[in-house]
PDB file of C-alpha atoms in Angstrom:
ATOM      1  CA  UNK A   1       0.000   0.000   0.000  1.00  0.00           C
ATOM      2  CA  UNK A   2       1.907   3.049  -1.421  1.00  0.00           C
ATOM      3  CA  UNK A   3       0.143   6.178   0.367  1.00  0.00           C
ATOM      4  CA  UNK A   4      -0.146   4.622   3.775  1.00  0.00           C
ATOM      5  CA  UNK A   5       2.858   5.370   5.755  1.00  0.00           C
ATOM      6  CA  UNK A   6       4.099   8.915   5.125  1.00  0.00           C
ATOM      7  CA  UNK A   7       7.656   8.234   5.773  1.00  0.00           C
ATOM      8  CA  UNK A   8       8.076   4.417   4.888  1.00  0.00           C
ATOM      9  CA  UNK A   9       9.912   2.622   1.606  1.00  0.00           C
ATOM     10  CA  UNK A  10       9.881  -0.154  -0.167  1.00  0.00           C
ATOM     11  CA  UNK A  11      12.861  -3.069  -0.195  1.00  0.00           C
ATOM     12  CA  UNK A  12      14.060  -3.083  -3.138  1.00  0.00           C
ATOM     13  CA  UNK A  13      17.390  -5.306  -4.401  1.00  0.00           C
ATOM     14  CA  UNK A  14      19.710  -2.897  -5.442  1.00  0.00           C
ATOM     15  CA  UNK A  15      23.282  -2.798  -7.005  1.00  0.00           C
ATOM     16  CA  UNK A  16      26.522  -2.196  -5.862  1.00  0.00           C
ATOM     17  CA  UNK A  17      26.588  -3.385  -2.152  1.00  0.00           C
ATOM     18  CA  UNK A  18      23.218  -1.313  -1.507  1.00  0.00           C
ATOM     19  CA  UNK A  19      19.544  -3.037  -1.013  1.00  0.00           C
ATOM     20  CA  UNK A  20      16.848  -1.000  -1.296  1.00  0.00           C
ATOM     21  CA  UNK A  21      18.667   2.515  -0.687  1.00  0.00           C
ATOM     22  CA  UNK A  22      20.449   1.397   2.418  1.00  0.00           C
ATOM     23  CA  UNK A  23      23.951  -0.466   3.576  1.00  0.00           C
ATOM     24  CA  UNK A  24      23.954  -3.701   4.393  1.00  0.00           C
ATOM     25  CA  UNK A  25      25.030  -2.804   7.827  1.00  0.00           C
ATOM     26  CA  UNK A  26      22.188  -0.472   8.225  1.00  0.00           C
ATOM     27  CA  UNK A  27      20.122  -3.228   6.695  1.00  0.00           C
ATOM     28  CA  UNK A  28      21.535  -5.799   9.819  1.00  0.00           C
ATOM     29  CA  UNK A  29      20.232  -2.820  12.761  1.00  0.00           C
ATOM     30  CA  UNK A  30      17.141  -2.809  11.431  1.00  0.00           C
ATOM     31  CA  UNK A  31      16.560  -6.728  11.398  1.00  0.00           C
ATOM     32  CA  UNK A  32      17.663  -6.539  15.188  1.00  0.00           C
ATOM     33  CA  UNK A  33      15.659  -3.973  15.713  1.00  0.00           C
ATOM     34  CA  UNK A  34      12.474  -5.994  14.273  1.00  0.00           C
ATOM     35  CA  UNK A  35      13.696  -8.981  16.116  1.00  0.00           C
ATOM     36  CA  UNK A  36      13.857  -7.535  19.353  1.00  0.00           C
ATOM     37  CA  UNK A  37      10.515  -5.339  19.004  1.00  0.00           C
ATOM     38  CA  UNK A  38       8.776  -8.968  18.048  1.00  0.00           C
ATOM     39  CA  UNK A  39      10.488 -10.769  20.981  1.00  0.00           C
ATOM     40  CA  UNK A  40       9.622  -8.110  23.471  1.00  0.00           C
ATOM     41  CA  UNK A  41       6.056  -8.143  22.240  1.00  0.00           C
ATOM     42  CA  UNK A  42       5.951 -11.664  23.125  1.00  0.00           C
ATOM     43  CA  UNK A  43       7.477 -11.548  26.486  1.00  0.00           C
ATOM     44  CA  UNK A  44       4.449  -8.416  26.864  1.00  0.00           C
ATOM     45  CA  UNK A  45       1.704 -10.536  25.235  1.00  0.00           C
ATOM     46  CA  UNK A  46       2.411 -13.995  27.166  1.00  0.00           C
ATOM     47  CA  UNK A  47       2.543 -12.373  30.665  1.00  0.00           C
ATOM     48  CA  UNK A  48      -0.627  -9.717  30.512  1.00  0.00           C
ATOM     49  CA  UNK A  49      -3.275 -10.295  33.174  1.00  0.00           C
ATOM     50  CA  UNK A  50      -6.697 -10.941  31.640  1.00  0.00           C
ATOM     51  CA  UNK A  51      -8.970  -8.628  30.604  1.00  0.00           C
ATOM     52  CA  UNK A  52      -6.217  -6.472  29.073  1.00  0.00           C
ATOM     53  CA  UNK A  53      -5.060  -5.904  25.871  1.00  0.00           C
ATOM     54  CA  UNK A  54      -1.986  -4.375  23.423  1.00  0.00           C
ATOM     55  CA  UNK A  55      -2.776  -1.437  20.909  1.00  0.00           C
ATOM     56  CA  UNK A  56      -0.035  -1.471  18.507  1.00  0.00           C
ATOM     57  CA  UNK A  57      -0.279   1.219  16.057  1.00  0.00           C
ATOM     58  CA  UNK A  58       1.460   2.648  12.570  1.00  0.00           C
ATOM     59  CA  UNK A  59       2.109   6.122  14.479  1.00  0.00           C
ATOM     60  CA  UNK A  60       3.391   7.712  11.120  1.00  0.00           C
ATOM     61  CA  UNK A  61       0.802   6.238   8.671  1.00  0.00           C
ATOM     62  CA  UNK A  62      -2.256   8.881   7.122  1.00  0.00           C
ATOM     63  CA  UNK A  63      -4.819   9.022   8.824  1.00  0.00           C
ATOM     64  CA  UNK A  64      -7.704   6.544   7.210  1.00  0.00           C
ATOM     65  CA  UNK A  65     -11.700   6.467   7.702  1.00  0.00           C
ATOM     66  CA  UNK A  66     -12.905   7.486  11.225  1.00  0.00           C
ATOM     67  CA  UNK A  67      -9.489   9.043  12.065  1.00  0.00           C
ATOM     68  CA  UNK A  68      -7.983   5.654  12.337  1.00  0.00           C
ATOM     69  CA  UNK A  69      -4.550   4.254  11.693  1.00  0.00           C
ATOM     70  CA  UNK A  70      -3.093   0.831  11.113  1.00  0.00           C
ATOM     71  CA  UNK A  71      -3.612  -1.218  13.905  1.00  0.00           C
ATOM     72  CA  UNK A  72      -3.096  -4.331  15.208  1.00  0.00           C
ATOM     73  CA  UNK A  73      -4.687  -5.499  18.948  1.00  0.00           C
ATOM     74  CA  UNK A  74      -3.746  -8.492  21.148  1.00  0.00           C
ATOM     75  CA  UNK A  75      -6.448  -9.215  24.110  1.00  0.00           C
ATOM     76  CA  UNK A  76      -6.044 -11.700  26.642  1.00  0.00           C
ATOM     77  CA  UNK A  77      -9.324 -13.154  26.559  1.00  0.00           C
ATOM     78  CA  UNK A  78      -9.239 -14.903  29.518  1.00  0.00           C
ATOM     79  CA  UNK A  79      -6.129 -17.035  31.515  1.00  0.00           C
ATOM     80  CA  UNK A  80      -5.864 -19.263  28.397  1.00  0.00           C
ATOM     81  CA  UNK A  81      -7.546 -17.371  25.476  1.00  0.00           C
ATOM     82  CA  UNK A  82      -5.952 -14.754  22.996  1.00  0.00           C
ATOM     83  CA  UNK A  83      -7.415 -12.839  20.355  1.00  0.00           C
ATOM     84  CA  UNK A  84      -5.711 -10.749  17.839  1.00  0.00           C
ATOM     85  CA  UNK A  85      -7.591  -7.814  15.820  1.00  0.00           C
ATOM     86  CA  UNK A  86      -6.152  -5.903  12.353  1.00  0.00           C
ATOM     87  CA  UNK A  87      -7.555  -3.273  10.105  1.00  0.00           C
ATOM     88  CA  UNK A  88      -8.692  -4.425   7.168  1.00  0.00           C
ATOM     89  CA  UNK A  89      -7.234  -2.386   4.463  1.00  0.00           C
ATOM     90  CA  UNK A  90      -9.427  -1.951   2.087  1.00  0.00           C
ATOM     91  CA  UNK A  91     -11.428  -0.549   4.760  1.00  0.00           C
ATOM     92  CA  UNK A  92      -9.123   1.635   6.320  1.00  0.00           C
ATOM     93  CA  UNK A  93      -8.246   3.592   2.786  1.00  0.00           C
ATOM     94  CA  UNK A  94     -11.071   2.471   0.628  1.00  0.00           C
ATOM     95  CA  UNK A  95      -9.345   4.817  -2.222  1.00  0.00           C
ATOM     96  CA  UNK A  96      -5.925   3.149  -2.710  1.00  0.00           C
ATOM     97  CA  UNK A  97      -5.144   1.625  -5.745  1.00  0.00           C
ATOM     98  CA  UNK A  98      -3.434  -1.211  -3.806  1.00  0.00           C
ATOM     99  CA  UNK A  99      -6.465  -1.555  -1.200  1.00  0.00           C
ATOM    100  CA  UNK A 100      -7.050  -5.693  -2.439  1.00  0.00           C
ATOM    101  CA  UNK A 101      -3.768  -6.868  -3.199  1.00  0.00           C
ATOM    102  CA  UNK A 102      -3.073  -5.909   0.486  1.00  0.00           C
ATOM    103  CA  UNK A 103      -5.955  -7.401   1.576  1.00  0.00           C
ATOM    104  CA  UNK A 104      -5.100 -10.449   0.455  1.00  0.00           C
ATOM    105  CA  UNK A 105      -1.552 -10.509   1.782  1.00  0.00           C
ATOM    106  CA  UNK A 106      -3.632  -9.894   5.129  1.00  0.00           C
ATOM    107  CA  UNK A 107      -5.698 -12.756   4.941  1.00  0.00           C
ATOM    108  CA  UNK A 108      -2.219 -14.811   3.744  1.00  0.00           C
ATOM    109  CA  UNK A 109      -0.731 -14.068   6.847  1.00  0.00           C
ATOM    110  CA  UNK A 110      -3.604 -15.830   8.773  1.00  0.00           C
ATOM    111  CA  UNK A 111      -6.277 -13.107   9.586  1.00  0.00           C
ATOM    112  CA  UNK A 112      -9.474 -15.069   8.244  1.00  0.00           C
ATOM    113  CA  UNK A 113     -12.016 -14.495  10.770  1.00  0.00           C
ATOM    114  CA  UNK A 114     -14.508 -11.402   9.860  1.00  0.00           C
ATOM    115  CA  UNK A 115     -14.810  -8.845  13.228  1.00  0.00           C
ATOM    116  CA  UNK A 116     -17.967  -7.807  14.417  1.00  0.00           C
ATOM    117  CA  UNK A 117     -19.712  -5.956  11.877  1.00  0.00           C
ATOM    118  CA  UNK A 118     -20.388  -2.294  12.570  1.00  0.00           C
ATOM    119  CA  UNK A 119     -24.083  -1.204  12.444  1.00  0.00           C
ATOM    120  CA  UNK A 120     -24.344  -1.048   8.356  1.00  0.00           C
ATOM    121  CA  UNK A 121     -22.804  -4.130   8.345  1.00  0.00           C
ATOM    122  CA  UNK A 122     -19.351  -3.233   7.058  1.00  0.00           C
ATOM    123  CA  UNK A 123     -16.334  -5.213   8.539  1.00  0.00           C
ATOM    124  CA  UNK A 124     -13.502  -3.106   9.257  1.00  0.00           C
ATOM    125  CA  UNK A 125     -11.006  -5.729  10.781  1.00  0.00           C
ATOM    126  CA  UNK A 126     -10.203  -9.405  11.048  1.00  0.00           C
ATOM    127  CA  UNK A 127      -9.177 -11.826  13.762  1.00  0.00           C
ATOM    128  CA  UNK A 128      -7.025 -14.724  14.595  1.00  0.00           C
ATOM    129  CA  UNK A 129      -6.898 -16.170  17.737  1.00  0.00           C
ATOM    130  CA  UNK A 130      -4.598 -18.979  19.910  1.00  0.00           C
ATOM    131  CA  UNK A 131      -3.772 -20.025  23.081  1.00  0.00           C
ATOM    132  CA  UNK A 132      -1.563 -17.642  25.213  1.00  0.00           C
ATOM    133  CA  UNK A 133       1.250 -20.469  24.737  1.00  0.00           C
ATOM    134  CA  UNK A 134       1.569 -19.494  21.279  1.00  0.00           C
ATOM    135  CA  UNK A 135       2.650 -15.465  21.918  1.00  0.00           C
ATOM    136  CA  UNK A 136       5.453 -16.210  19.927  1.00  0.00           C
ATOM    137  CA  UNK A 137       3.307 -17.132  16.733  1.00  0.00           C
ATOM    138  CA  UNK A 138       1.067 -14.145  17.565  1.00  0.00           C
ATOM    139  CA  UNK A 139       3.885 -11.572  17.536  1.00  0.00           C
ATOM    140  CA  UNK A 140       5.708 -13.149  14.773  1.00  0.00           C
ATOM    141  CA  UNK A 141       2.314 -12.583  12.712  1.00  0.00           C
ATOM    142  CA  UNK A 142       1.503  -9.152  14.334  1.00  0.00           C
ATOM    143  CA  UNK A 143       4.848  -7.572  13.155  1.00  0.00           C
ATOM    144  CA  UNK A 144       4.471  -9.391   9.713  1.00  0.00           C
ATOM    145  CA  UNK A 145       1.421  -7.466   9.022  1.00  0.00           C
ATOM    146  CA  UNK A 146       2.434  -4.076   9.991  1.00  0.00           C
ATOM    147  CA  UNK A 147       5.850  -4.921   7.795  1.00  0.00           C
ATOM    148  CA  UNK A 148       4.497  -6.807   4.369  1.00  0.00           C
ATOM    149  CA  UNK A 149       0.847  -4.993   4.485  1.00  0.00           C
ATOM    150  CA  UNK A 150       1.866  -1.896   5.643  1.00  0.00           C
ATOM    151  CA  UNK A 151       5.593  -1.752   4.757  1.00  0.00           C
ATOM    152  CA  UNK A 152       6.278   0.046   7.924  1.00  0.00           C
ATOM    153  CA  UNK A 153      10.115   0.387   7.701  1.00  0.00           C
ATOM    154  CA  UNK A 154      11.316   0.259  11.306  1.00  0.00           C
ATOM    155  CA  UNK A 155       9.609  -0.404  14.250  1.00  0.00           C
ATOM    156  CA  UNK A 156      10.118   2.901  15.669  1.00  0.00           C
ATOM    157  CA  UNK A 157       7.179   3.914  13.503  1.00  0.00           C
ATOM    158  CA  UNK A 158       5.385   2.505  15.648  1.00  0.00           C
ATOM    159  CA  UNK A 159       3.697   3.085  18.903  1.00  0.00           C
ATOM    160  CA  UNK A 160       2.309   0.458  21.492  1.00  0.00           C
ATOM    161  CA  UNK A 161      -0.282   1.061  24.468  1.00  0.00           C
ATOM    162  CA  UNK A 162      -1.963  -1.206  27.128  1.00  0.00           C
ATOM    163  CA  UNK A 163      -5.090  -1.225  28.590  1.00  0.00           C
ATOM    164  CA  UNK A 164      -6.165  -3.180  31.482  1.00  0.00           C
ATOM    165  CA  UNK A 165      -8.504  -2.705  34.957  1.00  0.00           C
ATOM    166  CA  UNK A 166      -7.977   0.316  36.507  1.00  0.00           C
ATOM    167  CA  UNK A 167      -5.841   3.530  35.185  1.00  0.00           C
ATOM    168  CA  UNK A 168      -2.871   1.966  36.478  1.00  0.00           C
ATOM    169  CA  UNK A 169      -3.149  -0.838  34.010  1.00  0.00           C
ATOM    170  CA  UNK A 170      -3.191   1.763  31.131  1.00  0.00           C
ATOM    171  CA  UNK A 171      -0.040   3.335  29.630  1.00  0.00           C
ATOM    172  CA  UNK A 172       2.585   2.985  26.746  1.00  0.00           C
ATOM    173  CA  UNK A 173       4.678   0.280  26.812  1.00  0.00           C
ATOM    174  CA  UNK A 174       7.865   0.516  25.485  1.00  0.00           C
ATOM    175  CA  UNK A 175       8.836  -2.531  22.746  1.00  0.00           C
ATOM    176  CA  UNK A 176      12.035  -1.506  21.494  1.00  0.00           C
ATOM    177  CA  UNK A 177      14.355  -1.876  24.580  1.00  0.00           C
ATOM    178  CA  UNK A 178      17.436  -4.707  24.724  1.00  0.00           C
ATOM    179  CA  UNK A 179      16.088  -6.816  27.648  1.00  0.00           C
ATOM    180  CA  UNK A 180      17.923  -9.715  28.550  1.00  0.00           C
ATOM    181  CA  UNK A 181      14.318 -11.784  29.021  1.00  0.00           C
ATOM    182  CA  UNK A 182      13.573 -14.608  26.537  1.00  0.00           C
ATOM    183  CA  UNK A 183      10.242 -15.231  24.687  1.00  0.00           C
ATOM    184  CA  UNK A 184       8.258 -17.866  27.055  1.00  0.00           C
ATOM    185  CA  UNK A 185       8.361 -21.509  26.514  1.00  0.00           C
ATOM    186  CA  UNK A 186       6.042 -23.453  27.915  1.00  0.00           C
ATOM    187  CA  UNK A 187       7.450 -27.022  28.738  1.00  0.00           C
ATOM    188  CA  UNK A 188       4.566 -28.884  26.171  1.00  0.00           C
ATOM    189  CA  UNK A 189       5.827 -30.213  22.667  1.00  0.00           C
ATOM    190  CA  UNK A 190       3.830 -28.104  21.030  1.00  0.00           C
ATOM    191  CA  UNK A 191       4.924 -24.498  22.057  1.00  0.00           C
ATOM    192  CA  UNK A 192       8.886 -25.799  21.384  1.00  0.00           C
ATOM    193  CA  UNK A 193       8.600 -23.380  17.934  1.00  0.00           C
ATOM    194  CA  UNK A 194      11.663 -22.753  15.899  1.00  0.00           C
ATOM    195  CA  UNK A 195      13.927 -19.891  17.405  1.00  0.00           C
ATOM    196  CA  UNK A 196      15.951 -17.445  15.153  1.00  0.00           C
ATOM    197  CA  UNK A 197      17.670 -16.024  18.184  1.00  0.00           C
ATOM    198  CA  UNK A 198      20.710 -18.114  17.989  1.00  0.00           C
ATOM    199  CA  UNK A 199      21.099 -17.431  13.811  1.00  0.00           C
ATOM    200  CA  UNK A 200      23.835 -15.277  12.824  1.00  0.00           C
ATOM    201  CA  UNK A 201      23.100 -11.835  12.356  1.00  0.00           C
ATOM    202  CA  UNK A 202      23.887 -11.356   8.137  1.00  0.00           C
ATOM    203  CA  UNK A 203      21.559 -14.722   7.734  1.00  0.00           C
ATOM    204  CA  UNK A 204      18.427 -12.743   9.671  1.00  0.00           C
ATOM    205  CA  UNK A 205      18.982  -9.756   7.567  1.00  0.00           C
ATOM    206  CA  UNK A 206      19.085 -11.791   4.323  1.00  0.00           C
ATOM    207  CA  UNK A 207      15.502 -13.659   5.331  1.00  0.00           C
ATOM    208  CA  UNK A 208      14.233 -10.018   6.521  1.00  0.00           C
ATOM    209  CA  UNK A 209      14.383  -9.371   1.818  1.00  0.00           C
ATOM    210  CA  UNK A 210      13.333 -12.619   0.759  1.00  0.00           C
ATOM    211  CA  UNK A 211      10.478 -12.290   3.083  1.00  0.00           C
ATOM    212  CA  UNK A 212       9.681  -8.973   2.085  1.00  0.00           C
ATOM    213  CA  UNK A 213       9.904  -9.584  -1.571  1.00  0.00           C
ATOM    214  CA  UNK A 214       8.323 -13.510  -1.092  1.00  0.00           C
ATOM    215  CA  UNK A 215      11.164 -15.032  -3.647  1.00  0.00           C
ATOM    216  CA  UNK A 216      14.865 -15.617  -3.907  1.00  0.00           C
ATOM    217  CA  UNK A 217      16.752 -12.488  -3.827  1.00  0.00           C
ATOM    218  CA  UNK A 218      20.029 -11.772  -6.647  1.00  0.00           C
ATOM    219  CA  UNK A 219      23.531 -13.048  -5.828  1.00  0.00           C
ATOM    220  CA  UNK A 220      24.207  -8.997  -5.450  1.00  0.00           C
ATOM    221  CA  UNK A 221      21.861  -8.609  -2.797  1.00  0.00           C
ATOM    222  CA  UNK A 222      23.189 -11.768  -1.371  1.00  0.00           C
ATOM    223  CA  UNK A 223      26.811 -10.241  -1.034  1.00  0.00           C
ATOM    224  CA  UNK A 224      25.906  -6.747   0.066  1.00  0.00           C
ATOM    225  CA  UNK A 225      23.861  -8.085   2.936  1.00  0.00           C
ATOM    226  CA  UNK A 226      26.157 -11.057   4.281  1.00  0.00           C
ATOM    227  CA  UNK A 227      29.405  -9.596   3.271  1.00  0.00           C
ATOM    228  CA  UNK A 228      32.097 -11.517   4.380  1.00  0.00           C
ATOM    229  CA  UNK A 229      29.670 -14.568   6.064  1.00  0.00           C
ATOM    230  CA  UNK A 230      30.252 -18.161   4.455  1.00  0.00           C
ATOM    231  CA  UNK A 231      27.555 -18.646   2.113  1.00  0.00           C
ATOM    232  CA  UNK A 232      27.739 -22.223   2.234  1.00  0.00           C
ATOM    233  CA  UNK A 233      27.472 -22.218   6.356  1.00  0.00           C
ATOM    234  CA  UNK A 234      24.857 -19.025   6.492  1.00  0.00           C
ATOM    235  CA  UNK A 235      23.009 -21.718   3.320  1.00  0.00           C
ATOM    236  CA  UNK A 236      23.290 -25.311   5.129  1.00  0.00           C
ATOM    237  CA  UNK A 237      21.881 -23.046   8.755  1.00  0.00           C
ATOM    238  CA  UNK A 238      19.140 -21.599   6.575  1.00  0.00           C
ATOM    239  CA  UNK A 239      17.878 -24.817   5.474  1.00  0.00           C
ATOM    240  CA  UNK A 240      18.080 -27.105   8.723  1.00  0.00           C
ATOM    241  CA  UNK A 241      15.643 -23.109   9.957  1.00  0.00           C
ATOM    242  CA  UNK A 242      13.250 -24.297   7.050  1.00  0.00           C
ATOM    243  CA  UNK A 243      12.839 -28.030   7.654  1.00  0.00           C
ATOM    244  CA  UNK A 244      12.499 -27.068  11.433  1.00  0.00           C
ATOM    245  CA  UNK A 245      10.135 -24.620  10.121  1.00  0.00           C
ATOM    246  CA  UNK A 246       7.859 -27.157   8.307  1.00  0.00           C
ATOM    247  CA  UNK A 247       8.248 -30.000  11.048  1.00  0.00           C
ATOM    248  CA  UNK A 248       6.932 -27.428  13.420  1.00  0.00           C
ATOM    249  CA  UNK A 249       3.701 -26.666  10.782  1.00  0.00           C
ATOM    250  CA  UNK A 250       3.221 -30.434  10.754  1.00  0.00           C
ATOM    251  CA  UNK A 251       2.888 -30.602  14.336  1.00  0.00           C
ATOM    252  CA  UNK A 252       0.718 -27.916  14.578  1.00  0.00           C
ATOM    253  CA  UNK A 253      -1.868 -29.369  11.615  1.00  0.00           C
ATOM    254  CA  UNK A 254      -1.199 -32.770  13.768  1.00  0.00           C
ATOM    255  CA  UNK A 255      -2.620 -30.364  17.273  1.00  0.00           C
ATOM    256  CA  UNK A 256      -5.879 -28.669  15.178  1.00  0.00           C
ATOM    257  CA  UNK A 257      -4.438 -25.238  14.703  1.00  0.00           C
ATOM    258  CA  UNK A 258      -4.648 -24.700  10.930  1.00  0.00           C
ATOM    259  CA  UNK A 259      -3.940 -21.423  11.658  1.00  0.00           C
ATOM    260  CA  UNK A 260      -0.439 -21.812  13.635  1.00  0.00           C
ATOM    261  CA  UNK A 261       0.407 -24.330  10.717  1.00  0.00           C
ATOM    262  CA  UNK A 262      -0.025 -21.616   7.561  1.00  0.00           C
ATOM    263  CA  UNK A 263       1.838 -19.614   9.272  1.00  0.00           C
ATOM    264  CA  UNK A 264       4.481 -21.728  10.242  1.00  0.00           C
ATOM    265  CA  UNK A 265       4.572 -23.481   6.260  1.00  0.00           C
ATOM    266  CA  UNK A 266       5.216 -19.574   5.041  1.00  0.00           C
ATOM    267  CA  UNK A 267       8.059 -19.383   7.616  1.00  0.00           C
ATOM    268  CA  UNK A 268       9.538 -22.396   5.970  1.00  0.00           C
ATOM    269  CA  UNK A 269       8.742 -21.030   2.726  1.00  0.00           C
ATOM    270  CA  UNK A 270      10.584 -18.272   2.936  1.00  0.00           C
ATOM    271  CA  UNK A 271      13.519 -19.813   4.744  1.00  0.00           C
ATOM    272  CA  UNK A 272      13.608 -21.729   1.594  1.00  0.00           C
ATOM    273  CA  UNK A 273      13.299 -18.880  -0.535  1.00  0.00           C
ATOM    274  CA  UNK A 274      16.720 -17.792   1.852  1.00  0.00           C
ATOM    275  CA  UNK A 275      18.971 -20.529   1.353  1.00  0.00           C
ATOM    276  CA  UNK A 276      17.977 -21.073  -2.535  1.00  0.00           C
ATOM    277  CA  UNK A 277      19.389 -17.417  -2.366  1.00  0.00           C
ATOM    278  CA  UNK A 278      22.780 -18.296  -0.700  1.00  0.00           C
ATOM    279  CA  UNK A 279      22.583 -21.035  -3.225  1.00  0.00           C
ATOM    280  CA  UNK A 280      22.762 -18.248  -6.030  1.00  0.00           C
ATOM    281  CA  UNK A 281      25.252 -16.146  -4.229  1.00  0.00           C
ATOM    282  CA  UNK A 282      27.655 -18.512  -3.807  1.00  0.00           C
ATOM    283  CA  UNK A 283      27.404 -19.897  -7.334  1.00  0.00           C
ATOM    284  CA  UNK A 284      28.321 -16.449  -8.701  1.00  0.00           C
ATOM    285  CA  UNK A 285      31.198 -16.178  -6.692  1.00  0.00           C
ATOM    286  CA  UNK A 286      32.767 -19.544  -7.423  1.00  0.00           C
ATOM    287  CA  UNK A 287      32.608 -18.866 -10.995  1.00  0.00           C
ATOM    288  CA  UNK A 288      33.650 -15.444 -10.795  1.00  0.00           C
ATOM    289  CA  UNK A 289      36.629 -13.798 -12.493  1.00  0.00           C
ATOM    290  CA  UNK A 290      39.235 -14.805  -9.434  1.00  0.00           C
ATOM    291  CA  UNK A 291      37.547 -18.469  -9.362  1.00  0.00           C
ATOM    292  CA  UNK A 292      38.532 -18.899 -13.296  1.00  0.00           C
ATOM    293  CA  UNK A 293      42.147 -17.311 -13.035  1.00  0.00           C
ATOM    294  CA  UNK A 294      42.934 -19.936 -10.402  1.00  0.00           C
ATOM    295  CA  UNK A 295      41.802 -22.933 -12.096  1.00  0.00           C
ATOM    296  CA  UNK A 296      43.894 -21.677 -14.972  1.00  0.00           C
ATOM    297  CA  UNK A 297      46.693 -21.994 -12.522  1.00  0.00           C
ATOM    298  CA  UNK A 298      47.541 -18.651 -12.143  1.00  0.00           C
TER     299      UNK A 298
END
């Protein structure tokens, strides 16, 4: 959606050791940045009392119908319970060209349930919902919806507020510390979910673009963004990520959440999508100009 955020851009591959306008070190803060927004939202979302809830909000986007901006809301339902609200975009800015495709990239990342209909029957959000063991599948598809539907740049376009019992159980909440807690595991099979925290740092950034773009990324992109990094180590870690990935979506088809499983295949997907890109990467630089004047024996 191209008139949304006022200050946002759009990843691009670019040439020359720069993606999308930006170095590939500037490229690496902002993936940590993302991660540890999404990982703090997780620790926030797994430990609030019930009967609260998370506003997160596009802070720098135009303002759409009714005043309202991009949002996304977690609410814990009850001790057990969590329900997760978006905007629907085609309602929010009912005059942009781009209104259905990102609808539908919406409704890819898992929001299929229809929110209550306002009085003339229009729906202006959708839902999702899980159990408050899964607030580590809930953020990862919060933060994927304010970055691939809204293209929201960094997260400090972003603002985040609580509301609970009470007015002290209202207030910001601030989601882009370094903290040194860890996103919640529960001690069941089924909330063990593939961790990226332990991936190197050039191998995040380079599935931050394929994600983005959903596809393989050029062997340019590939070099500007892991500079130095073995391909073939950052390629062989990228893969094991996408068969843990789809193991993960298996077990959560296998447990009833059809839900937790599409968005756990589209993780492997585009884990996929990252090491077939390493793949490329390294093939251009084994057969590059150096590669051919040493096989000539020089």
């Amino acid at each position: 959606m191209h008139t949304v955020i006022d200050e946002g851009a759009h990843v691009g591959a670019g040439r020359e050791g720069r993606v999308g306008g930006f170095d590939a070190g500037f490229d690496a803060v902002v993936a940590d940045a993302w991660h540890r927004f999404e990982s703090n939202l997780a620790v926030h979302v797994a430990t609030m009392p019930e009967g609260t809830y998370i506003t997160i909000t596009s802070a720098q986007a135009s303002h759409g119908q009714r005043g309202q901006r991009p949002y996304v809301d977690v609410v814990a339902v009850d001790a057990e319970r969590m329900v997760c609200v978006a905007a629907l975009p085609s309602y929010l800015y009912p005059e942009d060209p781009d209104r259905d495709a990102c609808d539908r990239r919406l409704h890819g990342l898992g929001w299929s349930e229809p929110g209550r209909p306002m009085a003339d029957g229009t729906i202006m959000d959708y839902t999702l919902d899980g159990p408050r063991d899964e607030a580590d599948l809930l953020a990862t598809v919060a933060i994927a919806t304010f970055r691939e539907v809204w293209n929201v740049p960094h997260p400090s376009f972003l603002s985040a507020w609580t509301v609970g019992p009470g007015e002290e159980g209202s207030g910001p909440v601030a989601l882009t510390h370094v903290t040194d807690d860890v996103r919640p595991r529960a001690a069941t099979t089924r909330s063990v979910t593939p961790s990226v925290d332990s991936l190197p740092t050039p191998l995040r950034s380079l599935h931050t673009f394929c994600e983005l773009v959903g596809s393989i990324v050029d062997s340019a992109t590939v070099r500007s963004v892991c500079g130095t990094a073995d391909l073939r180590e950052l390629r062989i870690l990228a893969r094991a990520h996408a068969r843990e990935c789809a193991e993960h979506a298996d077990r959560c088809r296998t447990d009833g959440s059809e839900m937790s499983s599409r968005v756990w295949r589209r993780q492997a997907r585009s884990w996929s999508h990252t090491a077939d890109s390493l793949r490329v990467g390294g093939s251009a630089t084994s057969s590059g100009p150096d590669s051919a004047a040493k096989s000539a024996g020089s």
